[in-house]
């Protein structure tokens, strides 16, 4: 949608403000009546009626238009002191409710409207990089037929909208394996790919190859001395230049990329490992999320994962950190493991998706019944002779 990206940097207006749809001396009043579900998501349709109440005996329409607006405010714009670079508005849909010259007697009129909120648009958010908001705005200019020489009366009605983003990944468990060749240890993880901020989210990690045989006949054993996880949020955006500061350079045409990474929560879990020294394995199961006791002074403000037009992206990662200590035994006669003084720190990042609204129905996993497996059944040839 290149036209939409260009429109972000072409139009500027001050931040939207609430303005009344009628006043004491007005000859009309406006009101937005939404019939679409209150929980709007990207890819849904917003529809309803614009209610026009004529208070005067009769009026003449000079102009009557409406629009669905997307307002984006950059905390670090392309040019710091330029309001055109900081505030960028896009009219996603426009309507002409009534043509010029229409005569309306006293009464109430319902004018339908509808608009598609495309799936590649940003959701309503307030991140350290950008603030995105939606609003319905109508402007009407009328002239009273009893005072035809009087100037037209202008009335503006505005209603904010909240648009959420659904997760665009499947809800099936995600398995991943990391091999640390320098020490010969393999980590296998089973993590819920989608987690909600108010629920406990499951994760498990298994370590293999902790017991190793040396070439001289000795043995080495790795122990988990400390283990911790932390949840990080990465916010990316692109500060586009306005028409006044866009001169044709590659940087000015593509904008300036902004990236910020912050810590949402963290916790240690070193006391819950189940180890087998003979088998050289270790296993742990833990919960992660935003509702746990963490080392942070206050809960961090979070945002749902999203990828939108204009370079806006919010992603999350679960980083597991393991502090491994090596013990060794020189020969078969030695029964006691001795500390070697070797310490290795293993950092394993896992991509997870934060969603407070759920997942897109197109990405929902197929239902599973009883003992049905995920793969097709095996068929065995039987000789009937």
Coordinates of N, CA and C in Angstrom, one line a residue, residues 134-373:
X134 N -7.3 6.3 16.2 CA -8.3 6.4 15.2 C -9.5 7.2 15.7
X135 N -10.2 7.9 14.7 CA -11.3 8.7 15.1 C -12.3 8.8 13.9
X136 N -13.5 9.0 14.2 CA -14.6 9.3 13.2 C -14.8 10.8 13.3
X137 N -14.8 11.5 12.2 CA -15.0 13.0 12.3 C -16.0 13.4 11.2
X138 N -17.0 14.2 11.5 CA -18.0 14.7 10.6 C -18.0 16.2 10.7
X139 N -18.1 16.9 9.6 CA -18.2 18.3 9.6 C -19.4 18.7 8.7
X140 N -20.3 19.5 9.2 CA -21.5 20.0 8.4 C -21.6 21.5 8.5
X141 N -21.9 22.0 7.3 CA -22.1 23.5 7.2 C -23.5 23.7 6.7
X142 N -24.3 24.4 7.5 CA -25.7 24.6 7.1 C -26.1 26.1 7.2
X143 N -27.2 26.4 6.5 CA -27.7 27.7 6.5 C -29.2 27.7 6.8
X144 N -29.6 28.4 7.7 CA -31.1 28.4 8.1 C -31.9 29.1 7.0
X145 N -32.9 28.5 6.6 CA -33.8 29.1 5.5 C -34.5 30.3 6.0
X146 N -34.7 30.4 7.3 CA -35.3 31.6 7.9 C -34.4 32.8 7.9
X147 N -33.0 32.6 7.8 CA -32.0 33.6 7.8 C -31.1 33.4 6.6
X148 N -31.5 33.5 5.4 CA -30.7 33.1 4.2 C -29.5 34.0 4.1
X149 N -29.5 35.2 4.6 CA -28.3 36.1 4.4 C -27.3 35.9 5.5
X150 N -27.6 35.1 6.5 CA -26.6 34.8 7.6 C -25.5 33.9 7.1
X151 N -24.3 34.0 7.6 CA -23.2 33.0 7.2 C -23.6 31.6 7.6
X152 N -23.0 30.6 6.9 CA -23.3 29.2 7.3 C -22.8 28.9 8.7
X153 N -23.5 28.0 9.4 CA -23.1 27.5 10.7 C -22.4 26.2 10.5
X154 N -21.2 26.1 11.1 CA -20.3 24.9 11.0 C -20.4 24.1 12.4
X155 N -20.7 22.8 12.2 CA -20.7 21.9 13.4 C -19.8 20.7 13.1
X156 N -19.0 20.3 14.1 CA -18.1 19.2 14.0 C -18.3 18.2 15.1
X157 N -18.4 17.0 14.7 CA -18.6 15.9 15.7 C -17.5 14.9 15.5
X158 N -16.8 14.5 16.6 CA -15.7 13.5 16.5 C -15.9 12.5 17.6
X159 N -15.6 11.2 17.2 CA -15.7 10.1 18.1 C -14.4 9.2 18.0
X160 N -13.7 9.0 19.0 CA -12.5 8.1 19.0 C -12.9 6.7 18.8
X161 N -12.0 5.9 18.2 CA -12.1 4.4 18.1 C -10.9 3.7 18.6
X162 N -11.1 2.5 19.1 CA -10.0 1.7 19.6 C -9.9 0.5 18.7
X163 N -8.8 0.3 18.1 CA -8.6 -0.8 17.2 C -7.5 -1.7 17.7
X164 N -7.7 -3.0 17.9 CA -6.8 -3.9 18.4 C -6.2 -4.8 17.3
X165 N -5.1 -5.5 17.6 CA -4.5 -6.4 16.6 C -4.5 -7.8 17.1
X166 N -4.9 -8.8 16.2 CA -5.0 -10.2 16.6 C -3.6 -10.8 16.2
X167 N -3.2 -11.8 17.0 CA -2.0 -12.5 16.7 C -2.1 -13.2 15.4
X168 N -1.0 -13.1 14.6 CA -1.0 -13.7 13.3 C -0.1 -15.0 13.2
X169 N 0.0 -15.8 14.3 CA 0.7 -17.0 14.4 C -0.2 -18.1 14.9
X170 N 0.1 -19.3 14.7 CA -0.7 -20.5 15.1 C -0.5 -20.7 16.6
X171 N -1.5 -21.3 17.3 CA -1.4 -21.5 18.7 C -0.8 -22.9 19.0
X172 N -0.2 -23.6 18.1 CA 0.4 -24.9 18.4 C 1.7 -24.7 19.1
X173 N 2.0 -25.7 20.0 CA 3.3 -25.5 20.8 C 4.5 -25.4 19.8
X174 N 5.5 -24.7 20.3 CA 6.7 -24.5 19.5 C 7.9 -25.1 20.1
X175 N 8.5 -26.0 19.3 CA 9.7 -26.7 19.8 C 11.0 -26.2 19.1
X176 N 12.0 -26.0 19.9 CA 13.3 -25.5 19.3 C 14.4 -26.1 20.0
X177 N 15.5 -26.3 19.3 CA 16.7 -26.9 19.8 C 17.9 -26.1 19.5
X178 N 18.7 -25.8 20.5 CA 20.0 -25.1 20.4 C 21.1 -26.0 20.8
X179 N 22.1 -26.1 20.0 CA 23.3 -26.9 20.2 C 24.5 -25.9 20.5
X180 N 25.1 -26.1 21.7 CA 26.3 -25.4 22.1 C 27.5 -26.3 21.9
X181 N 28.1 -26.2 20.7 CA 29.2 -27.1 20.3 C 30.4 -26.9 21.2
X182 N 30.8 -25.7 21.6 CA 32.0 -25.6 22.4 C 32.0 -26.5 23.7
X183 N 30.8 -26.7 24.3 CA 30.8 -27.5 25.5 C 30.0 -28.8 25.3
X184 N 29.4 -29.0 24.1 CA 28.8 -30.2 23.8 C 27.4 -30.4 24.5
X185 N 26.7 -29.4 24.8 CA 25.4 -29.4 25.5 C 24.3 -29.0 24.5
X186 N 23.2 -29.7 24.5 CA 22.0 -29.4 23.7 C 20.9 -29.0 24.5
X187 N 20.2 -27.9 24.2 CA 19.0 -27.4 24.9 C 17.8 -27.5 24.0
X188 N 16.8 -28.2 24.5 CA 15.5 -28.3 23.8 C 14.4 -27.7 24.6
X189 N 13.6 -26.8 23.9 CA 12.6 -26.0 24.6 C 11.2 -26.3 24.0
X190 N 10.2 -26.3 24.9 CA 8.8 -26.4 24.5 C 8.1 -25.2 25.1
X191 N 7.7 -24.2 24.3 CA 7.2 -23.0 24.8 C 5.9 -22.6 24.1
X192 N 4.9 -22.1 24.9 CA 3.7 -21.7 24.3 C 4.0 -20.4 23.4
X193 N 3.7 -20.5 22.1 CA 4.1 -19.3 21.2 C 3.3 -18.1 21.5
X194 N 2.1 -18.2 22.0 CA 1.3 -17.0 22.3 C 1.0 -17.0 23.8
X195 N 1.2 -15.8 24.4 CA 1.0 -15.7 25.8 C 0.1 -14.4 26.1
X196 N -0.7 -14.5 27.1 CA -1.6 -13.4 27.4 C -1.0 -12.7 28.7
X197 N -1.2 -11.4 28.8 CA -0.5 -10.7 30.0 C -1.1 -11.1 31.3
X198 N -2.3 -11.6 31.4 CA -3.0 -11.9 32.7 C -2.9 -13.4 33.0
X199 N -2.3 -14.2 32.3 CA -2.3 -15.6 32.5 C -0.9 -16.2 32.7
X200 N -0.8 -17.4 33.3 CA 0.5 -18.0 33.4 C 0.8 -18.8 32.2
X201 N 2.0 -18.6 31.6 CA 2.3 -19.3 30.3 C 3.4 -20.3 30.6
X202 N 3.3 -21.5 30.0 CA 4.1 -22.6 30.3 C 5.3 -22.7 29.4
X203 N 6.4 -23.1 30.0 CA 7.7 -23.4 29.2 C 8.4 -24.5 29.9
X204 N 9.2 -25.3 29.1 CA 10.0 -26.3 29.6 C 11.3 -26.4 28.8
X205 N 12.4 -26.7 29.5 CA 13.7 -26.8 28.8 C 14.4 -28.0 29.3
X206 N 14.9 -28.8 28.4 CA 15.7 -30.0 28.7 C 17.1 -29.9 28.1
X207 N 18.0 -30.3 29.0 CA 19.5 -30.2 28.6 C 20.0 -31.6 28.5
X208 N 20.7 -31.9 27.4 CA 21.4 -33.2 27.2 C 22.9 -33.0 26.9
X209 N 23.6 -34.1 27.2 CA 25.1 -34.0 27.0 C 25.8 -33.4 28.2
X210 N 25.2 -33.4 29.4 CA 25.9 -32.8 30.5 C 27.1 -33.6 31.0
X211 N 27.0 -34.9 30.9 CA 28.1 -35.8 31.2 C 28.9 -36.2 30.0
X212 N 30.2 -36.0 30.0 CA 31.0 -36.2 28.9 C 32.2 -37.0 29.3
X213 N 32.7 -37.9 28.4 CA 33.9 -38.7 28.6 C 35.1 -38.1 27.9
X214 N 36.2 -37.9 28.7 CA 37.4 -37.3 28.1 C 38.2 -38.3 27.4
X215 N 39.2 -37.9 26.6 CA 40.0 -38.8 25.9 C 40.9 -39.6 26.7
X216 N 41.3 -39.0 27.9 CA 42.3 -39.7 28.8 C 41.6 -40.6 29.7
X217 N 40.3 -40.9 29.6 CA 39.6 -41.8 30.4 C 38.8 -41.1 31.5
X218 N 39.0 -39.8 31.7 CA 38.3 -39.1 32.8 C 36.9 -38.7 32.3
X219 N 36.2 -38.0 33.2 CA 34.8 -37.6 32.9 C 34.7 -36.1 33.3
X220 N 33.7 -35.5 32.6 CA 33.4 -34.1 32.9 C 31.9 -34.0 33.0
X221 N 31.4 -33.2 34.0 CA 30.0 -33.1 34.2 C 29.7 -31.6 34.4
X222 N 28.7 -31.1 33.6 CA 28.2 -29.7 33.7 C 27.0 -29.6 34.6
X223 N 27.0 -28.6 35.5 CA 25.9 -28.4 36.4 C 25.4 -27.0 36.1
X224 N 24.0 -26.9 36.4 CA 23.4 -25.6 36.2 C 23.5 -24.9 37.6
X225 N 24.4 -23.8 37.6 CA 24.6 -23.1 38.8 C 23.5 -22.1 39.0
X226 N 23.1 -21.4 38.0 CA 22.1 -20.4 38.0 C 21.3 -20.3 36.7
X227 N 20.0 -20.1 36.8 CA 19.1 -20.0 35.7 C 18.1 -18.9 35.9
X228 N 17.8 -18.2 34.8 CA 16.9 -17.1 34.9 C 16.3 -16.8 33.5
X229 N 15.1 -16.2 33.5 CA 14.5 -15.8 32.3 C 14.1 -14.3 32.4
X230 N 14.1 -13.7 31.2 CA 13.6 -12.3 31.1 C 12.8 -12.1 29.9
X231 N 11.8 -11.3 30.0 CA 10.9 -11.0 28.9 C 11.2 -9.6 28.3
X232 N 11.6 -9.5 27.1 CA 12.0 -8.3 26.5 C 11.0 -7.9 25.4
X233 N 10.8 -6.6 25.2 CA 9.9 -6.0 24.2 C 10.8 -5.1 23.3
X234 N 10.7 -5.3 22.0 CA 11.4 -4.5 21.0 C 10.4 -3.7 20.2
X235 N 10.5 -2.4 20.1 CA 9.6 -1.5 19.4 C 10.4 -0.9 18.3
X236 N 9.9 -1.0 17.0 CA 10.5 -0.4 15.9 C 9.6 0.5 15.2
X237 N 10.0 1.6 14.7 CA 9.2 2.6 13.9 C 10.1 3.3 12.9
X238 N 9.5 4.0 12.0 CA 10.2 4.8 11.0 C 9.6 6.2 11.0
X239 N 10.5 7.1 11.3 CA 10.1 8.6 11.3 C 10.3 9.1 9.9
X240 N 9.1 9.4 9.3 CA 9.1 9.8 7.9 C 9.2 11.3 7.8
X241 N 9.7 11.8 6.8 CA 9.9 13.3 6.6 C 8.6 13.9 6.0
X242 N 8.3 15.1 6.3 CA 7.2 15.8 5.7 C 7.6 16.3 4.4
X243 N 6.6 16.9 3.7 CA 6.9 17.4 2.3 C 8.0 18.5 2.3
X244 N 8.0 19.3 3.4 CA 9.0 20.4 3.5 C 10.4 19.9 3.7
X245 N 10.6 18.7 4.3 CA 11.9 18.2 4.6 C 12.3 17.0 3.7
X246 N 11.4 16.7 2.8 CA 11.7 15.6 1.9 C 12.4 16.1 0.6
X247 N 13.7 15.9 0.5 CA 14.4 16.5 -0.7 C 14.9 15.5 -1.7
X248 N 14.6 14.2 -1.5 CA 15.0 13.3 -2.5 C 16.2 12.4 -2.1
X249 N 16.8 12.6 -0.9 CA 17.9 11.7 -0.4 C 17.3 10.4 0.0
X250 N 18.1 9.4 0.0 CA 17.6 8.0 0.4 C 17.1 8.0 1.8
X251 N 17.8 8.7 2.7 CA 17.4 8.8 4.1 C 16.1 9.5 4.3
X252 N 15.9 10.6 3.5 CA 14.7 11.4 3.7 C 13.5 10.7 3.0
X253 N 13.7 9.9 2.0 CA 12.6 9.2 1.4 C 12.2 8.0 2.2
X254 N 13.1 7.3 2.8 CA 12.8 6.1 3.5 C 12.6 6.4 5.0
X255 N 13.0 7.5 5.5 CA 12.8 7.8 6.9 C 13.9 7.3 7.8
X256 N 13.9 7.7 9.0 CA 14.9 7.3 10.0 C 14.3 6.2 10.9
X257 N 15.0 5.0 11.0 CA 14.5 3.9 11.8 C 14.8 4.1 13.2
X258 N 13.8 3.9 14.1 CA 13.9 4.0 15.5 C 13.7 2.6 16.1
X259 N 14.6 2.2 17.0 CA 14.4 0.9 17.7 C 14.7 1.1 19.2
X260 N 13.8 0.6 20.0 CA 13.9 0.6 21.5 C 13.6 -0.8 22.0
X261 N 14.5 -1.3 22.9 CA 14.3 -2.6 23.6 C 14.2 -2.3 25.1
X262 N 13.2 -2.9 25.8 CA 13.1 -2.7 27.2 C 12.7 -4.0 27.9
X263 N 13.0 -4.1 29.1 CA 12.7 -5.3 29.9 C 11.3 -5.2 30.6
X264 N 10.5 -6.2 30.4 CA 9.2 -6.3 30.9 C 9.1 -7.0 32.2
X265 N 9.8 -8.2 32.3 CA 9.8 -8.9 33.6 C 11.0 -9.9 33.5
X266 N 11.3 -10.4 34.7 CA 12.5 -11.3 34.8 C 12.3 -12.1 36.1
X267 N 12.9 -13.3 36.2 CA 12.8 -14.1 37.4 C 13.9 -15.2 37.3
X268 N 14.4 -15.7 38.5 CA 15.3 -16.8 38.6 C 14.5 -18.1 38.9
X269 N 15.0 -19.2 38.4 CA 14.3 -20.5 38.7 C 15.3 -21.6 38.9
X270 N 16.4 -21.4 39.6 CA 17.5 -22.3 39.7 C 17.2 -23.5 40.6
X271 N 16.2 -23.4 41.5 CA 15.9 -24.4 42.5 C 14.9 -25.5 42.0
X272 N 14.4 -25.4 40.7 CA 13.4 -26.3 40.3 C 13.9 -27.3 39.2
X273 N 15.2 -27.4 39.1 CA 15.8 -28.4 38.1 C 15.7 -29.8 38.5
X274 N 15.4 -30.7 37.6 CA 15.4 -32.1 37.9 C 16.6 -32.7 37.1
X275 N 17.6 -33.2 37.7 CA 18.8 -33.6 37.1 C 19.1 -35.1 37.2
X276 N 19.8 -35.6 36.2 CA 20.2 -37.0 36.3 C 21.7 -37.0 35.9
X277 N 22.5 -37.2 36.9 CA 24.0 -37.2 36.6 C 24.4 -38.4 35.8
X278 N 23.8 -39.5 36.1 CA 24.2 -40.7 35.3 C 23.8 -40.6 33.8
X279 N 22.6 -40.0 33.5 CA 22.2 -39.8 32.1 C 22.7 -38.5 31.5
X280 N 23.2 -37.6 32.4 CA 23.7 -36.4 31.8 C 22.6 -35.5 31.3
X281 N 21.5 -35.5 32.0 CA 20.3 -34.7 31.5 C 19.8 -33.8 32.7
X282 N 19.1 -32.8 32.3 CA 18.4 -31.9 33.3 C 17.2 -31.3 32.6
X283 N 16.2 -31.2 33.4 CA 14.9 -30.7 32.9 C 14.2 -29.7 33.9
X284 N 13.6 -28.7 33.4 CA 12.9 -27.7 34.2 C 11.6 -27.3 33.5
X285 N 10.6 -27.0 34.3 CA 9.3 -26.5 33.9 C 9.1 -25.2 34.7
X286 N 8.7 -24.1 34.0 CA 8.5 -22.9 34.7 C 7.4 -22.1 34.0
X287 N 6.8 -21.1 34.7 CA 5.9 -20.2 34.2 C 6.5 -18.9 33.9
X288 N 6.1 -18.2 32.8 CA 6.6 -16.9 32.6 C 5.5 -16.0 32.1
X289 N 5.7 -14.7 32.3 CA 4.6 -13.7 31.9 C 4.9 -12.4 32.6
X290 N 3.8 -11.6 32.7 CA 3.9 -10.3 33.3 C 3.3 -10.2 34.7
X291 N 2.7 -11.3 35.2 CA 2.0 -11.3 36.5 C 2.8 -12.0 37.5
X292 N 4.1 -12.1 37.4 CA 5.0 -12.8 38.4 C 5.7 -11.8 39.2
X293 N 6.2 -12.3 40.3 CA 7.1 -11.4 41.2 C 8.4 -11.2 40.4
X294 N 8.8 -10.1 40.1 CA 10.0 -9.8 39.3 C 10.9 -8.9 40.1
X295 N 12.1 -8.6 39.5 CA 13.1 -7.7 40.2 C 12.8 -6.3 39.8
X296 N 11.8 -6.0 39.0 CA 11.5 -4.6 38.6 C 10.7 -3.9 39.7
X297 N 10.9 -2.6 39.9 CA 10.3 -1.9 40.9 C 8.8 -1.7 40.6
X298 N 8.4 -1.7 39.4 CA 7.0 -1.5 39.0 C 6.8 -2.3 37.7
X299 N 5.5 -2.8 37.5 CA 5.2 -3.5 36.2 C 5.4 -2.6 35.0
X300 N 6.1 -3.1 34.0 CA 6.3 -2.2 32.8 C 5.0 -2.2 31.9
X301 N 4.9 -1.1 31.2 CA 3.8 -1.0 30.3 C 4.1 -1.8 29.0
X302 N 3.1 -2.7 28.6 CA 3.4 -3.6 27.5 C 2.5 -3.2 26.3
X303 N 2.8 -3.8 25.2 CA 2.0 -3.6 24.0 C 1.9 -5.0 23.2
X304 N 0.8 -5.2 22.6 CA 0.6 -6.4 21.8 C 1.6 -6.4 20.6
X305 N 1.9 -7.6 20.1 CA 2.7 -7.8 18.9 C 1.9 -7.3 17.7
X306 N 2.6 -6.6 16.8 CA 2.0 -6.1 15.6 C 3.1 -5.8 14.6
X307 N 2.7 -5.9 13.3 CA 3.5 -5.4 12.2 C 2.6 -4.6 11.3
X308 N 2.9 -3.4 11.0 CA 2.0 -2.5 10.3 C 2.8 -1.8 9.2
X309 N 2.0 -1.2 8.3 CA 2.6 -0.4 7.2 C 3.3 0.8 7.8
X310 N 4.4 1.3 7.1 CA 5.1 2.4 7.6 C 6.3 2.1 8.5
X311 N 6.6 0.8 8.6 CA 7.8 0.4 9.4 C 7.5 0.2 10.9
X312 N 6.2 0.1 11.3 CA 5.9 -0.1 12.7 C 5.9 -1.5 13.1
X313 N 6.6 -1.9 14.2 CA 6.6 -3.3 14.6 C 6.9 -3.4 16.1
X314 N 6.1 -4.3 16.7 CA 6.3 -4.6 18.1 C 6.5 -6.1 18.3
X315 N 7.6 -6.5 18.9 CA 7.9 -7.9 19.0 C 8.4 -8.2 20.4
X316 N 8.3 -9.5 20.8 CA 8.7 -9.9 22.2 C 9.6 -11.2 22.1
X317 N 10.5 -11.3 23.0 CA 11.3 -12.5 23.1 C 11.5 -12.9 24.5
X318 N 11.6 -14.2 24.7 CA 11.9 -14.8 26.0 C 13.3 -15.2 26.0
X319 N 14.1 -14.6 26.8 CA 15.6 -14.9 26.8 C 15.9 -15.7 28.1
X320 N 16.4 -16.9 27.9 CA 16.8 -17.8 29.0 C 18.3 -17.8 29.1
X321 N 18.7 -17.5 30.3 CA 20.2 -17.5 30.6 C 20.5 -18.5 31.6
X322 N 21.5 -19.4 31.3 CA 22.0 -20.5 32.1 C 23.5 -20.3 32.4
X323 N 23.8 -20.3 33.7 CA 25.2 -20.3 34.1 C 25.7 -21.7 34.4
X324 N 26.5 -22.3 33.6 CA 27.0 -23.7 33.7 C 28.4 -23.7 34.3
X325 N 28.5 -24.6 35.3 CA 29.8 -24.9 36.0 C 30.3 -26.3 35.7
X326 N 31.5 -26.4 35.3 CA 32.1 -27.7 34.9 C 32.9 -28.3 36.1
X327 N 32.6 -29.6 36.3 CA 33.3 -30.4 37.2 C 34.0 -31.6 36.4
X328 N 35.1 -32.1 36.9 CA 35.8 -33.2 36.2 C 36.4 -34.2 37.1
X329 N 36.6 -35.4 36.6 CA 37.3 -36.5 37.3 C 38.4 -37.0 36.4
X330 N 39.6 -37.0 36.9 CA 40.7 -37.3 36.0 C 40.7 -38.8 35.6
X331 N 40.6 -39.7 36.5 CA 40.7 -41.1 36.1 C 39.5 -41.9 36.6
X332 N 39.4 -43.2 36.3 CA 38.3 -44.0 36.8 C 38.4 -44.3 38.3
X333 N 39.6 -44.2 38.8 CA 39.7 -44.5 40.2 C 39.1 -43.4 41.1
X334 N 39.2 -42.2 40.6 CA 38.7 -41.1 41.4 C 37.1 -41.1 41.4
X335 N 36.6 -41.1 42.6 CA 35.1 -41.2 42.7 C 34.5 -39.8 42.9
X336 N 35.2 -38.9 43.3 CA 34.7 -37.6 43.5 C 35.0 -36.6 42.4
X337 N 33.9 -35.8 42.0 CA 34.1 -34.8 41.0 C 34.7 -33.6 41.6
X338 N 35.7 -33.0 40.9 CA 36.4 -31.8 41.4 C 36.0 -30.6 40.5
X339 N 35.9 -29.5 41.2 CA 35.6 -28.2 40.4 C 36.8 -27.9 39.5
X340 N 36.5 -27.5 38.3 CA 37.5 -27.2 37.3 C 37.7 -25.7 37.2
X341 N 36.8 -24.9 37.7 CA 36.9 -23.5 37.6 C 36.4 -22.9 36.3
X342 N 35.9 -23.8 35.4 CA 35.4 -23.4 34.1 C 33.9 -23.0 34.2
X343 N 33.5 -21.9 33.7 CA 32.1 -21.4 33.8 C 31.7 -20.9 32.4
X344 N 30.6 -21.3 32.0 CA 30.0 -20.9 30.7 C 28.6 -20.3 30.9
X345 N 28.4 -19.3 30.2 CA 27.0 -18.6 30.3 C 26.3 -18.8 28.9
X346 N 25.2 -19.5 29.0 CA 24.4 -19.8 27.8 C 23.2 -18.9 27.7
X347 N 23.0 -18.2 26.6 CA 21.9 -17.3 26.4 C 21.1 -17.8 25.3
X348 N 19.8 -18.1 25.5 CA 19.0 -18.7 24.5 C 17.7 -17.8 24.3
X349 N 17.6 -17.1 23.1 CA 16.4 -16.3 22.9 C 15.3 -17.1 22.2
X350 N 14.1 -16.9 22.6 CA 12.9 -17.6 22.0 C 11.9 -16.5 21.6
X351 N 11.4 -16.5 20.4 CA 10.4 -15.5 19.9 C 9.1 -16.0 20.5
X352 N 8.4 -15.1 21.1 CA 7.0 -15.3 21.6 C 6.2 -14.1 21.2
X353 N 4.9 -14.3 21.2 CA 3.9 -13.3 20.8 C 3.0 -13.0 21.9
X354 N 2.9 -11.7 22.3 CA 2.1 -11.2 23.3 C 0.8 -10.7 22.7
X355 N -0.4 -11.3 23.1 CA -1.7 -10.9 22.6 C -2.7 -10.9 23.7
X356 N -3.3 -9.8 23.9 CA -4.4 -9.6 24.9 C -5.8 -9.8 24.3
X357 N -5.9 -10.0 22.9 CA -7.1 -10.1 22.3 C -7.3 -11.5 21.6
X358 N -6.3 -12.3 21.6 CA -6.5 -13.7 21.0 C -5.7 -13.7 19.6
X359 N -6.1 -14.8 18.8 CA -5.4 -15.0 17.6 C -6.4 -14.9 16.4
X360 N -5.9 -14.7 15.2 CA -6.7 -14.6 14.0 C -7.3 -16.0 13.8
X361 N -8.6 -16.1 13.4 CA -9.2 -17.4 13.2 C -8.6 -18.2 12.1
X362 N -7.9 -17.5 11.2 CA -7.3 -18.2 10.1 C -6.0 -19.0 10.6
X363 N -5.5 -18.6 11.7 CA -4.3 -19.2 12.2 C -4.6 -20.2 13.4
X364 N -5.8 -20.4 13.7 CA -6.2 -21.3 14.8 C -5.8 -22.8 14.4
X365 N -5.2 -23.5 15.3 CA -4.9 -24.9 15.1 C -6.1 -25.8 15.0
X366 N -5.9 -26.9 14.2 CA -7.0 -27.8 14.1 C -7.3 -28.5 15.4
X367 N -8.5 -28.9 15.6 CA -8.9 -29.6 16.9 C -8.3 -31.0 17.0
X368 N -7.9 -31.4 18.2 CA -7.4 -32.7 18.4 C -8.4 -33.5 19.3
X369 N -8.6 -34.7 19.0 CA -9.6 -35.5 19.8 C -8.9 -36.7 20.4
X370 N -9.0 -36.9 21.7 CA -8.5 -38.0 22.4 C -7.1 -38.3 22.1
X371 N -6.8 -39.5 21.6 CA -5.4 -39.9 21.3 C -5.0 -39.7 19.9
X372 N -5.7 -38.8 19.1 CA -5.3 -38.6 17.7 C -4.0 -37.9 17.6
X373 N -3.1 -38.4 16.8 CA -1.8 -37.8 16.7 C -1.8 -36.8 15.6

